[in-house]
mmCIF file of C-alpha atoms in Angstrom:
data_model
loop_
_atom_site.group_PDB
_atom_site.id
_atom_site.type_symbol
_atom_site.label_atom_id
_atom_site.label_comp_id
_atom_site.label_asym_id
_atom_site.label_seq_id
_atom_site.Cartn_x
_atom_site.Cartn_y
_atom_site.Cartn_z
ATOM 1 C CA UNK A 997 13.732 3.808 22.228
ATOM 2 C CA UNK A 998 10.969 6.467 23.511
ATOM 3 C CA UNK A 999 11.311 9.495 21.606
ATOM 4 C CA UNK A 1000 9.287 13.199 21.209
ATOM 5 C CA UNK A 1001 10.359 15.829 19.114
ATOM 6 C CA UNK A 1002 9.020 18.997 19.445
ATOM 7 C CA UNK A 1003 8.663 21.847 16.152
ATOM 8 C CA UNK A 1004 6.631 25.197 15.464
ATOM 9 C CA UNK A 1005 8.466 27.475 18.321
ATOM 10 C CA UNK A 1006 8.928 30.990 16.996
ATOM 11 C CA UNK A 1007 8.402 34.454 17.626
ATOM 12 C CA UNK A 1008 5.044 35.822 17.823
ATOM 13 C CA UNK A 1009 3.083 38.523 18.123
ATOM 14 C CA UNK A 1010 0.787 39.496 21.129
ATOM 15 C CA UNK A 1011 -2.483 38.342 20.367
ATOM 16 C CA UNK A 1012 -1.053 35.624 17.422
ATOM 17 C CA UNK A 1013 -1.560 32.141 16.554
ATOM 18 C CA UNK A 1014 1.121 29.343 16.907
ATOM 19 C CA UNK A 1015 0.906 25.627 16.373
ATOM 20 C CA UNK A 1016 3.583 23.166 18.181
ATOM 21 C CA UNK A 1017 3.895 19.654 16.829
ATOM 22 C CA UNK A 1018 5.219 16.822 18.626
ATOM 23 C CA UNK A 1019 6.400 13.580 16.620
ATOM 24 C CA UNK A 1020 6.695 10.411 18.964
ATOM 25 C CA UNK A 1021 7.872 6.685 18.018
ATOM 26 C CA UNK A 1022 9.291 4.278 20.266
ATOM 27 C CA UNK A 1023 5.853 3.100 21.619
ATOM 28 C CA UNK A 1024 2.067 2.598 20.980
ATOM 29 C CA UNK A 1025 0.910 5.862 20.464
ATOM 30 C CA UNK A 1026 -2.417 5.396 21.896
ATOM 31 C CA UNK A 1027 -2.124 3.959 24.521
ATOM 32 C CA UNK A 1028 -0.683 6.605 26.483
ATOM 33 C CA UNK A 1029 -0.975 10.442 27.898
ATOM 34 C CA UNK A 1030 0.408 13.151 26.318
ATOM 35 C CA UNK A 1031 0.940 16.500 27.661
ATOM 36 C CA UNK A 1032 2.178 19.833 27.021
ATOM 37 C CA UNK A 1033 4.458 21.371 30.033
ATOM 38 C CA UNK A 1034 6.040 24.598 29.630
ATOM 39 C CA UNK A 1035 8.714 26.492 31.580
ATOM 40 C CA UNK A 1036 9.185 30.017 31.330
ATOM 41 C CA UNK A 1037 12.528 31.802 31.232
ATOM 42 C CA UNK A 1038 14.212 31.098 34.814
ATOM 43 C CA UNK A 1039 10.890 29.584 36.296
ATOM 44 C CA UNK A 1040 9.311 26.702 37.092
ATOM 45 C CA UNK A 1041 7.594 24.248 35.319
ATOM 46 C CA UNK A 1042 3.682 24.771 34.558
ATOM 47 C CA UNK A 1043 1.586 21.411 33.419
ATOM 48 C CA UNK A 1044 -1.047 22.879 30.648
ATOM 49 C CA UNK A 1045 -2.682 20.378 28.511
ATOM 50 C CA UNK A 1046 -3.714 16.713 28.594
ATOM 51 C CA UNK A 1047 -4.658 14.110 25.743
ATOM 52 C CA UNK A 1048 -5.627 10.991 27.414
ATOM 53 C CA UNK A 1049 -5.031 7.644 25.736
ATOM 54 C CA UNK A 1050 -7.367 5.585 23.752
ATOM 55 C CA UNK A 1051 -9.053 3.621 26.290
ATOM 56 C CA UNK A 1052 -10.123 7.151 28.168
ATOM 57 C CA UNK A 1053 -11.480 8.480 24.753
ATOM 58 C CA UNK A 1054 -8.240 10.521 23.849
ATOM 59 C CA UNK A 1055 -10.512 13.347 25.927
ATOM 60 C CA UNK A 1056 -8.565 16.162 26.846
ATOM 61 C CA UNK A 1057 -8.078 18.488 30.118
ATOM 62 C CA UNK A 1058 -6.170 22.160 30.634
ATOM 63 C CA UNK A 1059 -5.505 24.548 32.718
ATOM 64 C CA UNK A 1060 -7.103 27.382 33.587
ATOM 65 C CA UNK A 1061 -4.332 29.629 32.001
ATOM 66 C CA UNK A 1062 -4.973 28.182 28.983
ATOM 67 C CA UNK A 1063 -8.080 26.840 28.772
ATOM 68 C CA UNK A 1064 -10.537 28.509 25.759
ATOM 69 C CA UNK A 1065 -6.913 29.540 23.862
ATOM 70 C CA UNK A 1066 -5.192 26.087 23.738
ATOM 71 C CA UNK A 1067 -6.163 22.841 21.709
ATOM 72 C CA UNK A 1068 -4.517 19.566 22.006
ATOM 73 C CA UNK A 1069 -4.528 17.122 19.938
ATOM 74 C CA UNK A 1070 -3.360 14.245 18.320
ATOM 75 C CA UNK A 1071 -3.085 12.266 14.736
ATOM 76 C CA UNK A 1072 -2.401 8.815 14.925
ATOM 77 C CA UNK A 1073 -1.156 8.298 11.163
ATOM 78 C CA UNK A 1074 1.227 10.513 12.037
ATOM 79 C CA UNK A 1075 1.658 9.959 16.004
ATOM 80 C CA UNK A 1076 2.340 12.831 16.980
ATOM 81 C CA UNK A 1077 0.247 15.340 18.924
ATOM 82 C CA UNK A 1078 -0.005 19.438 18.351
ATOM 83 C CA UNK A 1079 -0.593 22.294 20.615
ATOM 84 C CA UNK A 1080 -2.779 25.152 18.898
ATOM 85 C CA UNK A 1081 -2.495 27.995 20.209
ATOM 86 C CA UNK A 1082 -4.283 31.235 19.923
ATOM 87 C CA UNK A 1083 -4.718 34.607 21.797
ATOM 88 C CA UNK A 1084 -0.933 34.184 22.443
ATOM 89 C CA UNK A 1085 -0.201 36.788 25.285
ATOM 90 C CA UNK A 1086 3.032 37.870 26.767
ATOM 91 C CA UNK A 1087 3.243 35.620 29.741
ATOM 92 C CA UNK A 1088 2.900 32.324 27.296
ATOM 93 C CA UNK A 1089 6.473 32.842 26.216
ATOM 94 C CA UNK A 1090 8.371 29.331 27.547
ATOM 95 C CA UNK A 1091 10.129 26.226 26.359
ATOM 96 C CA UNK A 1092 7.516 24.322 25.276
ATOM 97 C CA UNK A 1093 7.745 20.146 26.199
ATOM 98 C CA UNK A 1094 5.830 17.385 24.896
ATOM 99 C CA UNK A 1095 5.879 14.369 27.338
ATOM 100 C CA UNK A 1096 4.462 11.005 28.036
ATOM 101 C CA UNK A 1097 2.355 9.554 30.494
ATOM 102 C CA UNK A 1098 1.340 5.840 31.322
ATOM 103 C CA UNK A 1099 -1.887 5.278 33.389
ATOM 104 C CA UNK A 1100 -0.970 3.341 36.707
ATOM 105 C CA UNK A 1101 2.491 4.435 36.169
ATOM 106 C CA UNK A 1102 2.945 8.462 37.800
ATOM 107 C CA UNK A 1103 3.042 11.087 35.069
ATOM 108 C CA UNK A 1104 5.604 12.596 32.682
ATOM 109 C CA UNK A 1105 8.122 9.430 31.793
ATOM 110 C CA UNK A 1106 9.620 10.802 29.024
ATOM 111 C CA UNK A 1107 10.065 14.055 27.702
ATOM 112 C CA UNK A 1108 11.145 15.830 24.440
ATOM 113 C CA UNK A 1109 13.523 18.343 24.256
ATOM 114 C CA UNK A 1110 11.150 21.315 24.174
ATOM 115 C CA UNK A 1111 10.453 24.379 21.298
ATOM 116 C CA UNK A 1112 10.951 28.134 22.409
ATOM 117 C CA UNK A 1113 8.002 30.089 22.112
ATOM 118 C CA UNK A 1114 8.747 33.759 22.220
ATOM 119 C CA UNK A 1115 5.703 35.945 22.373
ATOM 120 C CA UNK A 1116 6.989 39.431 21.774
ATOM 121 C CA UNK A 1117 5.938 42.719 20.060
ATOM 122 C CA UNK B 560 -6.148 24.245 43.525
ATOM 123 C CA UNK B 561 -3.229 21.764 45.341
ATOM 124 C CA UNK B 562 -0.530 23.964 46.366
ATOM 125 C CA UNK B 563 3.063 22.100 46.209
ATOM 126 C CA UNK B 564 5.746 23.816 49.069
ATOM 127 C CA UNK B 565 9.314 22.414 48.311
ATOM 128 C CA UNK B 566 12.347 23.482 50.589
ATOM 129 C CA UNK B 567 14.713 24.181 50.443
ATOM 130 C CA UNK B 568 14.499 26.147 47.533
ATOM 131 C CA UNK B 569 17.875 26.037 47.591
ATOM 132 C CA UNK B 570 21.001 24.072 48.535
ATOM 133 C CA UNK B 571 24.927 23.578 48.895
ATOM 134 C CA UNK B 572 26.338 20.053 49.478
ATOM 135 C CA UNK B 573 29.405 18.984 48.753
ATOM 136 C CA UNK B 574 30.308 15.491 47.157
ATOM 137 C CA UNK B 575 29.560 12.728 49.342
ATOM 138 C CA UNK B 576 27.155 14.653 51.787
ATOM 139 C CA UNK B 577 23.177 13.232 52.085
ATOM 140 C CA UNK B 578 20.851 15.838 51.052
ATOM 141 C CA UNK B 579 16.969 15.636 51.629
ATOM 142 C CA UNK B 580 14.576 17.628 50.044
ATOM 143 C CA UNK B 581 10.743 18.190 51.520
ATOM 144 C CA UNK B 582 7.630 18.772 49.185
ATOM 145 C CA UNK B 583 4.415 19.635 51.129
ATOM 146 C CA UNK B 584 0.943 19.322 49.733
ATOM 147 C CA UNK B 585 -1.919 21.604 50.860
ATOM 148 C CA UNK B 586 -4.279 18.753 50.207
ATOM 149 C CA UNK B 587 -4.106 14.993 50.622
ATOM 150 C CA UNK B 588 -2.155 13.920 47.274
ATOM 151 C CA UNK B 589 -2.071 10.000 48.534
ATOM 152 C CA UNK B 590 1.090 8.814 46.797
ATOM 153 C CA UNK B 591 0.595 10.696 43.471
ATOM 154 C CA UNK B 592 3.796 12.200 43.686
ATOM 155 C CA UNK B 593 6.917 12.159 41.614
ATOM 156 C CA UNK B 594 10.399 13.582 41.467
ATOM 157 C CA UNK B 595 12.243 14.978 38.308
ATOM 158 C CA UNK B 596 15.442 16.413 38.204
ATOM 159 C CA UNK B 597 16.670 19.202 35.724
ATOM 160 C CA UNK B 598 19.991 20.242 33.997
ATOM 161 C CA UNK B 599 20.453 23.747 32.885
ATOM 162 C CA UNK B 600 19.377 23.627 28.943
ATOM 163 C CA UNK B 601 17.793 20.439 29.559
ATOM 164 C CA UNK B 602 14.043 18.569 29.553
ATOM 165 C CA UNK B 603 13.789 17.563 33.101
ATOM 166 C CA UNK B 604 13.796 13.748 33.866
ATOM 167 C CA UNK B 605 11.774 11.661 36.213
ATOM 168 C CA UNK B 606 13.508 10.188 39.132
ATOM 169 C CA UNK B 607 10.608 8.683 41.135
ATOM 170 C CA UNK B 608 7.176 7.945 40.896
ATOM 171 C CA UNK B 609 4.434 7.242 43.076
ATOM 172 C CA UNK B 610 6.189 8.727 45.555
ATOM 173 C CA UNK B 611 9.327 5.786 46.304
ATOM 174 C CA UNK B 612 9.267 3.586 43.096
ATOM 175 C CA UNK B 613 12.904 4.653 41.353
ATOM 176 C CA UNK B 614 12.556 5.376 37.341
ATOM 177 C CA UNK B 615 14.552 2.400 35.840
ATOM 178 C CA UNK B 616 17.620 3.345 35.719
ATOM 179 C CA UNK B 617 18.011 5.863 38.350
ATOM 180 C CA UNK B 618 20.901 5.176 40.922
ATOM 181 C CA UNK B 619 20.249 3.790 43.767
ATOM 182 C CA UNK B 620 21.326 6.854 45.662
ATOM 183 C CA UNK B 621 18.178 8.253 44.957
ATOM 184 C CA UNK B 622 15.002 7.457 47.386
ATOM 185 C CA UNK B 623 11.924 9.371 47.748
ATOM 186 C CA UNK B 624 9.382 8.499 50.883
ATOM 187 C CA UNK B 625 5.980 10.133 52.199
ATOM 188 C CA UNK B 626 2.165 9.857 51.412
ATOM 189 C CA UNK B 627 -0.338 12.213 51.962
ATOM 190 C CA UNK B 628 0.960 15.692 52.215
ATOM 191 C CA UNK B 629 4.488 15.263 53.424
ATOM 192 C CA UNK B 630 7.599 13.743 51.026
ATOM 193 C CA UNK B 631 11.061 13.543 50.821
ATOM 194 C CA UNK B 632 13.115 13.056 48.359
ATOM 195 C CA UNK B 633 16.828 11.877 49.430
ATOM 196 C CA UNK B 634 20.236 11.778 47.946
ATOM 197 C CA UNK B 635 23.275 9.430 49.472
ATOM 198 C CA UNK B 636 26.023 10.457 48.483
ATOM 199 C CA UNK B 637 26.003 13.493 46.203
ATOM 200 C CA UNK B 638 27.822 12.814 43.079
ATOM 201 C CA UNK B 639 29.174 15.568 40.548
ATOM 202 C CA UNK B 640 26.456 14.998 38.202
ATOM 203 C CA UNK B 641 23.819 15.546 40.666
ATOM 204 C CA UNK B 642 23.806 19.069 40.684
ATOM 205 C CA UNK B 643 20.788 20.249 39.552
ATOM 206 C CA UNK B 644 17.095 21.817 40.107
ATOM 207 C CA UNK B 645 14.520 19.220 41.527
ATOM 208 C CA UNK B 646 10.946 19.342 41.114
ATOM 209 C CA UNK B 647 7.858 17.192 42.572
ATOM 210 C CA UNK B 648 4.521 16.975 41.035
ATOM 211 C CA UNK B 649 1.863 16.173 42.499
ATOM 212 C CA UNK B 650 -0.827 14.170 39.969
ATOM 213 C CA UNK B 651 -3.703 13.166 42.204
ATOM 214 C CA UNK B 652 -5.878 16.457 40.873
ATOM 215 C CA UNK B 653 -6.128 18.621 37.917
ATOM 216 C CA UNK B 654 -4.194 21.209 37.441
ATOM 217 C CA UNK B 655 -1.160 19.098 38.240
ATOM 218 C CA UNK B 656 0.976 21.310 40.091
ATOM 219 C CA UNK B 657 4.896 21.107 40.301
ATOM 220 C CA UNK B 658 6.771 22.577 43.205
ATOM 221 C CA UNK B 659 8.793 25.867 42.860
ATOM 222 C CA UNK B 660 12.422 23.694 42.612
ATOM 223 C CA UNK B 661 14.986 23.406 44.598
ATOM 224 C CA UNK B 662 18.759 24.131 43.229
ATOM 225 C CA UNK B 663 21.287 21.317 44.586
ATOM 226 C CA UNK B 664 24.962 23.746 44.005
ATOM 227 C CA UNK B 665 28.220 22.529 44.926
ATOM 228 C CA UNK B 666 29.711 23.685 47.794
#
Protein backbone atom coordinates (compact mmCIF):
# COMPACT_ATOMS: atom_id res chain seq x y z
CA UNK A 1 0.00 0.00 0.00
CA UNK A 2 1.23 3.69 -1.10
CA UNK A 3 1.76 5.66 1.86
CA UNK A 4 3.26 9.50 2.85
CA UNK A 5 3.35 10.81 6.12
CA UNK A 6 3.92 14.17 6.66
CA UNK A 7 5.84 15.78 10.24
CA UNK A 8 7.55 19.22 11.29
CA UNK A 9 4.19 21.53 11.05
CA UNK A 10 4.23 24.07 13.86
CA UNK A 11 3.95 27.52 14.69
CA UNK A 12 6.42 29.92 13.54
CA UNK A 13 7.56 33.07 13.58
CA UNK A 14 7.58 35.66 10.65
CA UNK A 15 10.78 35.49 9.13
CA UNK A 16 11.60 31.66 10.80
CA UNK A 17 12.86 28.47 9.64
CA UNK A 18 10.76 25.20 9.41
CA UNK A 19 11.61 21.81 8.03
CA UNK A 20 8.64 19.30 6.86
CA UNK A 21 9.52 15.65 6.44
CA UNK A 22 7.69 13.26 4.46
CA UNK A 23 8.22 9.35 5.07
CA UNK A 24 6.93 7.18 2.03
CA UNK A 25 6.90 3.18 1.63
CA UNK A 26 4.68 1.29 -0.46
CA UNK A 27 6.79 1.82 -3.67
CA UNK A 28 10.28 2.44 -5.24
CA UNK A 29 11.19 5.56 -3.95
CA UNK A 30 13.10 6.72 -6.84
CA UNK A 31 11.48 6.18 -9.31
CA UNK A 32 8.91 8.66 -8.90
CA UNK A 33 7.95 12.61 -8.37
CA UNK A 34 7.48 14.05 -5.30
CA UNK A 35 5.94 17.27 -4.54
CA UNK A 36 4.98 19.61 -1.96
CA UNK A 37 1.24 21.16 -2.43
CA UNK A 38 -0.13 23.37 0.10
CA UNK A 39 -3.61 24.77 0.78
CA UNK A 40 -4.19 27.66 2.78
CA UNK A 41 -7.01 28.09 5.28
CA UNK A 42 -10.38 28.04 3.08
CA UNK A 43 -8.41 28.28 -0.32
CA UNK A 44 -7.31 26.50 -2.98
CA UNK A 45 -4.65 24.34 -3.58
CA UNK A 46 -1.09 25.88 -4.66
CA UNK A 47 1.60 23.24 -6.34
CA UNK A 48 5.19 24.54 -4.87
CA UNK A 49 7.99 22.20 -5.18
CA UNK A 50 9.14 19.32 -7.39
CA UNK A 51 11.82 16.42 -6.88
CA UNK A 52 11.94 14.51 -10.01
CA UNK A 53 12.76 10.81 -9.97
CA UNK A 54 16.00 9.14 -10.54
CA UNK A 55 16.09 8.76 -14.14
CA UNK A 56 15.52 12.85 -14.48
CA UNK A 57 18.46 13.40 -11.97
CA UNK A 58 16.17 13.84 -8.81
CA UNK A 59 16.52 17.77 -10.19
CA UNK A 60 14.13 19.90 -8.67
CA UNK A 61 11.61 22.84 -9.85
CA UNK A 62 9.41 25.62 -7.66
CA UNK A 63 7.43 28.18 -7.82
CA UNK A 64 7.93 31.50 -7.97
CA UNK A 65 6.39 32.06 -4.43
CA UNK A 66 8.80 30.04 -3.12
CA UNK A 67 11.57 29.82 -5.07
CA UNK A 68 15.14 31.17 -3.25
CA UNK A 69 13.21 30.27 0.39
CA UNK A 70 12.23 26.59 -0.24
CA UNK A 71 14.51 23.40 -0.65
CA UNK A 72 13.33 20.03 -1.55
CA UNK A 73 14.78 17.21 -1.10
CA UNK A 74 15.06 13.76 -0.62
CA UNK A 75 17.11 10.77 1.31
CA UNK A 76 16.79 7.54 -0.06
CA UNK A 77 18.01 5.47 3.14
CA UNK A 78 15.36 6.92 4.63
CA UNK A 79 12.77 7.54 1.61
CA UNK A 80 11.37 10.16 2.50
CA UNK A 81 11.68 13.71 1.16
CA UNK A 82 11.81 17.25 3.32
CA UNK A 83 10.69 20.70 2.62
CA UNK A 84 13.17 23.42 4.14
CA UNK A 85 11.90 26.26 4.57
CA UNK A 86 13.20 29.65 5.39
CA UNK A 87 12.13 33.38 5.29
CA UNK A 88 8.73 31.94 6.44
CA UNK A 89 6.24 34.90 5.84
CA UNK A 90 2.66 35.25 6.77
CA UNK A 91 0.98 34.12 3.63
CA UNK A 92 3.00 30.54 3.81
CA UNK A 93 0.69 29.46 6.58
CA UNK A 94 -1.27 26.13 4.92
CA UNK A 95 -1.70 22.41 5.26
CA UNK A 96 1.23 21.25 3.95
CA UNK A 97 0.92 17.76 1.49
CA UNK A 98 3.50 15.54 0.30
CA UNK A 99 2.34 13.62 -2.87
CA UNK A 100 3.42 11.33 -5.60
CA UNK A 101 3.84 11.53 -9.11
CA UNK A 102 4.55 8.84 -11.90
CA UNK A 103 6.01 10.08 -15.26
CA UNK A 104 3.54 9.10 -18.18
CA UNK A 105 0.95 8.74 -15.61
CA UNK A 106 -0.77 12.68 -14.80
CA UNK A 107 0.48 14.11 -11.52
CA UNK A 108 -0.36 13.83 -7.81
CA UNK A 109 -1.56 9.90 -7.36
CA UNK A 110 -1.31 9.74 -3.94
CA UNK A 111 -1.22 12.05 -1.26
CA UNK A 112 -0.38 12.23 2.51
CA UNK A 113 -2.44 13.61 4.93
CA UNK A 114 -0.77 17.01 5.18
CA UNK A 115 1.16 19.06 8.38
CA UNK A 116 -0.26 22.57 9.48
CA UNK A 117 2.10 25.20 9.16
CA UNK A 118 1.08 28.24 11.09
CA UNK A 119 3.23 31.25 10.49
CA UNK A 120 2.20 33.72 13.14
CA UNK A 121 3.72 36.45 15.40
CA UNK B 1 1.71 31.55 -16.38
CA UNK B 2 -1.46 28.94 -17.45
CA UNK B 3 -4.45 30.31 -15.93
CA UNK B 4 -7.08 27.40 -14.91
CA UNK B 5 -11.08 28.93 -14.99
CA UNK B 6 -13.39 26.25 -13.33
CA UNK B 7 -17.27 26.90 -13.09
CA UNK B 8 -19.17 26.68 -11.52
CA UNK B 9 -17.50 27.58 -8.56
CA UNK B 10 -20.25 26.36 -7.02
CA UNK B 11 -23.13 23.87 -7.10
CA UNK B 12 -26.47 22.23 -5.70
CA UNK B 13 -27.60 18.81 -7.04
CA UNK B 14 -29.55 16.61 -5.50
CA UNK B 15 -29.01 12.70 -5.44
CA UNK B 16 -29.40 11.19 -8.69
CA UNK B 17 -29.07 14.48 -10.82
CA UNK B 18 -25.88 14.65 -13.60
CA UNK B 19 -23.66 17.41 -12.78
CA UNK B 20 -20.83 18.72 -15.18
CA UNK B 21 -18.18 20.79 -14.24
CA UNK B 22 -15.99 23.04 -16.95
CA UNK B 23 -12.17 23.86 -16.44
CA UNK B 24 -10.79 26.32 -19.06
CA UNK B 25 -7.14 26.77 -19.83
CA UNK B 26 -5.70 30.11 -21.03
CA UNK B 27 -3.13 28.16 -22.97
CA UNK B 28 -3.14 24.90 -24.89
CA UNK B 29 -2.67 22.23 -21.92
CA UNK B 30 -3.09 19.13 -24.59
CA UNK B 31 -4.52 16.46 -22.30
CA UNK B 32 -2.37 17.25 -19.19
CA UNK B 33 -5.24 17.57 -17.13
CA UNK B 34 -6.55 15.84 -14.08
CA UNK B 35 -9.43 15.88 -11.65
CA UNK B 36 -9.22 15.50 -7.76
CA UNK B 37 -11.89 15.67 -5.49
CA UNK B 38 -11.72 16.95 -1.77
CA UNK B 39 -13.51 16.21 1.60
CA UNK B 40 -13.58 18.81 4.23
CA UNK B 41 -10.42 17.82 6.62
CA UNK B 42 -9.18 15.71 3.95
CA UNK B 43 -5.96 15.31 1.30
CA UNK B 44 -7.71 15.63 -1.94
CA UNK B 45 -7.78 12.48 -4.23
CA UNK B 46 -7.30 12.05 -7.90
CA UNK B 47 -10.25 11.09 -9.92
CA UNK B 48 -8.92 11.36 -13.51
CA UNK B 49 -5.93 11.78 -15.32
CA UNK B 50 -4.91 12.77 -18.59
CA UNK B 51 -7.91 14.28 -18.94
CA UNK B 52 -10.59 10.86 -19.31
CA UNK B 53 -8.47 7.91 -17.92
CA UNK B 54 -10.50 7.08 -14.38
CA UNK B 55 -7.97 6.57 -11.21
CA UNK B 56 -8.42 2.79 -10.46
CA UNK B 57 -10.92 2.56 -8.46
CA UNK B 58 -13.01 5.49 -9.11
CA UNK B 59 -16.77 4.73 -9.95
CA UNK B 60 -17.76 4.62 -13.03
CA UNK B 61 -20.03 7.58 -12.55
CA UNK B 62 -17.21 9.65 -12.91
CA UNK B 63 -15.98 10.78 -16.63
CA UNK B 64 -13.89 13.62 -17.52
CA UNK B 65 -13.56 14.70 -21.50
CA UNK B 66 -11.73 17.70 -23.39
CA UNK B 67 -8.17 18.49 -24.77
CA UNK B 68 -6.69 21.59 -25.33
CA UNK B 69 -8.23 24.33 -23.32
CA UNK B 70 -11.75 23.14 -22.72
CA UNK B 71 -12.72 19.99 -20.10
CA UNK B 72 -15.38 18.59 -18.37
CA UNK B 73 -15.57 16.69 -15.75
CA UNK B 74 -19.07 14.74 -15.29
CA UNK B 75 -20.96 13.03 -12.57
CA UNK B 76 -24.07 10.41 -13.31
CA UNK B 77 -25.82 10.09 -10.77
CA UNK B 78 -24.78 12.07 -7.70
CA UNK B 79 -24.38 9.87 -4.79
CA UNK B 80 -24.27 11.05 -0.99
CA UNK B 81 -20.66 10.72 -0.80
CA UNK B 82 -20.01 12.87 -3.68
CA UNK B 83 -20.36 16.01 -2.11
CA UNK B 84 -17.38 17.71 -2.19
CA UNK B 85 -14.87 20.51 -3.68
CA UNK B 86 -13.35 19.52 -7.16
CA UNK B 87 -10.23 20.70 -8.52
CA UNK B 88 -8.37 20.29 -12.08
CA UNK B 89 -4.76 20.73 -12.63
CA UNK B 90 -3.38 21.37 -15.38
CA UNK B 91 0.46 19.70 -15.68
CA UNK B 92 1.59 20.48 -19.20
CA UNK B 93 3.80 23.71 -17.77
CA UNK B 94 5.50 24.77 -14.70
CA UNK B 95 3.96 26.27 -12.24
CA UNK B 96 1.25 23.63 -12.32
CA UNK B 97 -1.77 25.46 -11.68
CA UNK B 98 -5.04 24.04 -10.04
CA UNK B 99 -8.39 25.63 -10.65
CA UNK B 100 -10.15 27.76 -7.93
CA UNK B 101 -12.72 24.54 -6.97
CA UNK B 102 -15.92 24.05 -7.35
CA UNK B 103 -18.25 23.00 -4.18
CA UNK B 104 -20.80 20.08 -5.24
CA UNK B 105 -23.68 20.82 -1.94
CA UNK B 106 -26.73 18.94 -1.60
CA UNK B 107 -29.71 20.37 -2.51
Amino acid sequence: EVQLVESGGGLVRPGGSLRLSCSVSGFIFNDHYLDWVRQAPGKGLEWIARSRDRFRGHTTQYAASVEGRFTISRDTARTSVYLQMFGLKTEDTAVYYCTRSTFGRGNFDSWGQGTLVTVSS
Amino acid sequence: DIQMTQSPSSLSASVGDRVTITCRASQDVRDDLGWYQQKPGKAPKRLIYTASILESGVPSRFGGSGFGTEFTLTINSVQPEDFATYYCLQHTRFPYIFGQGTKLEIK
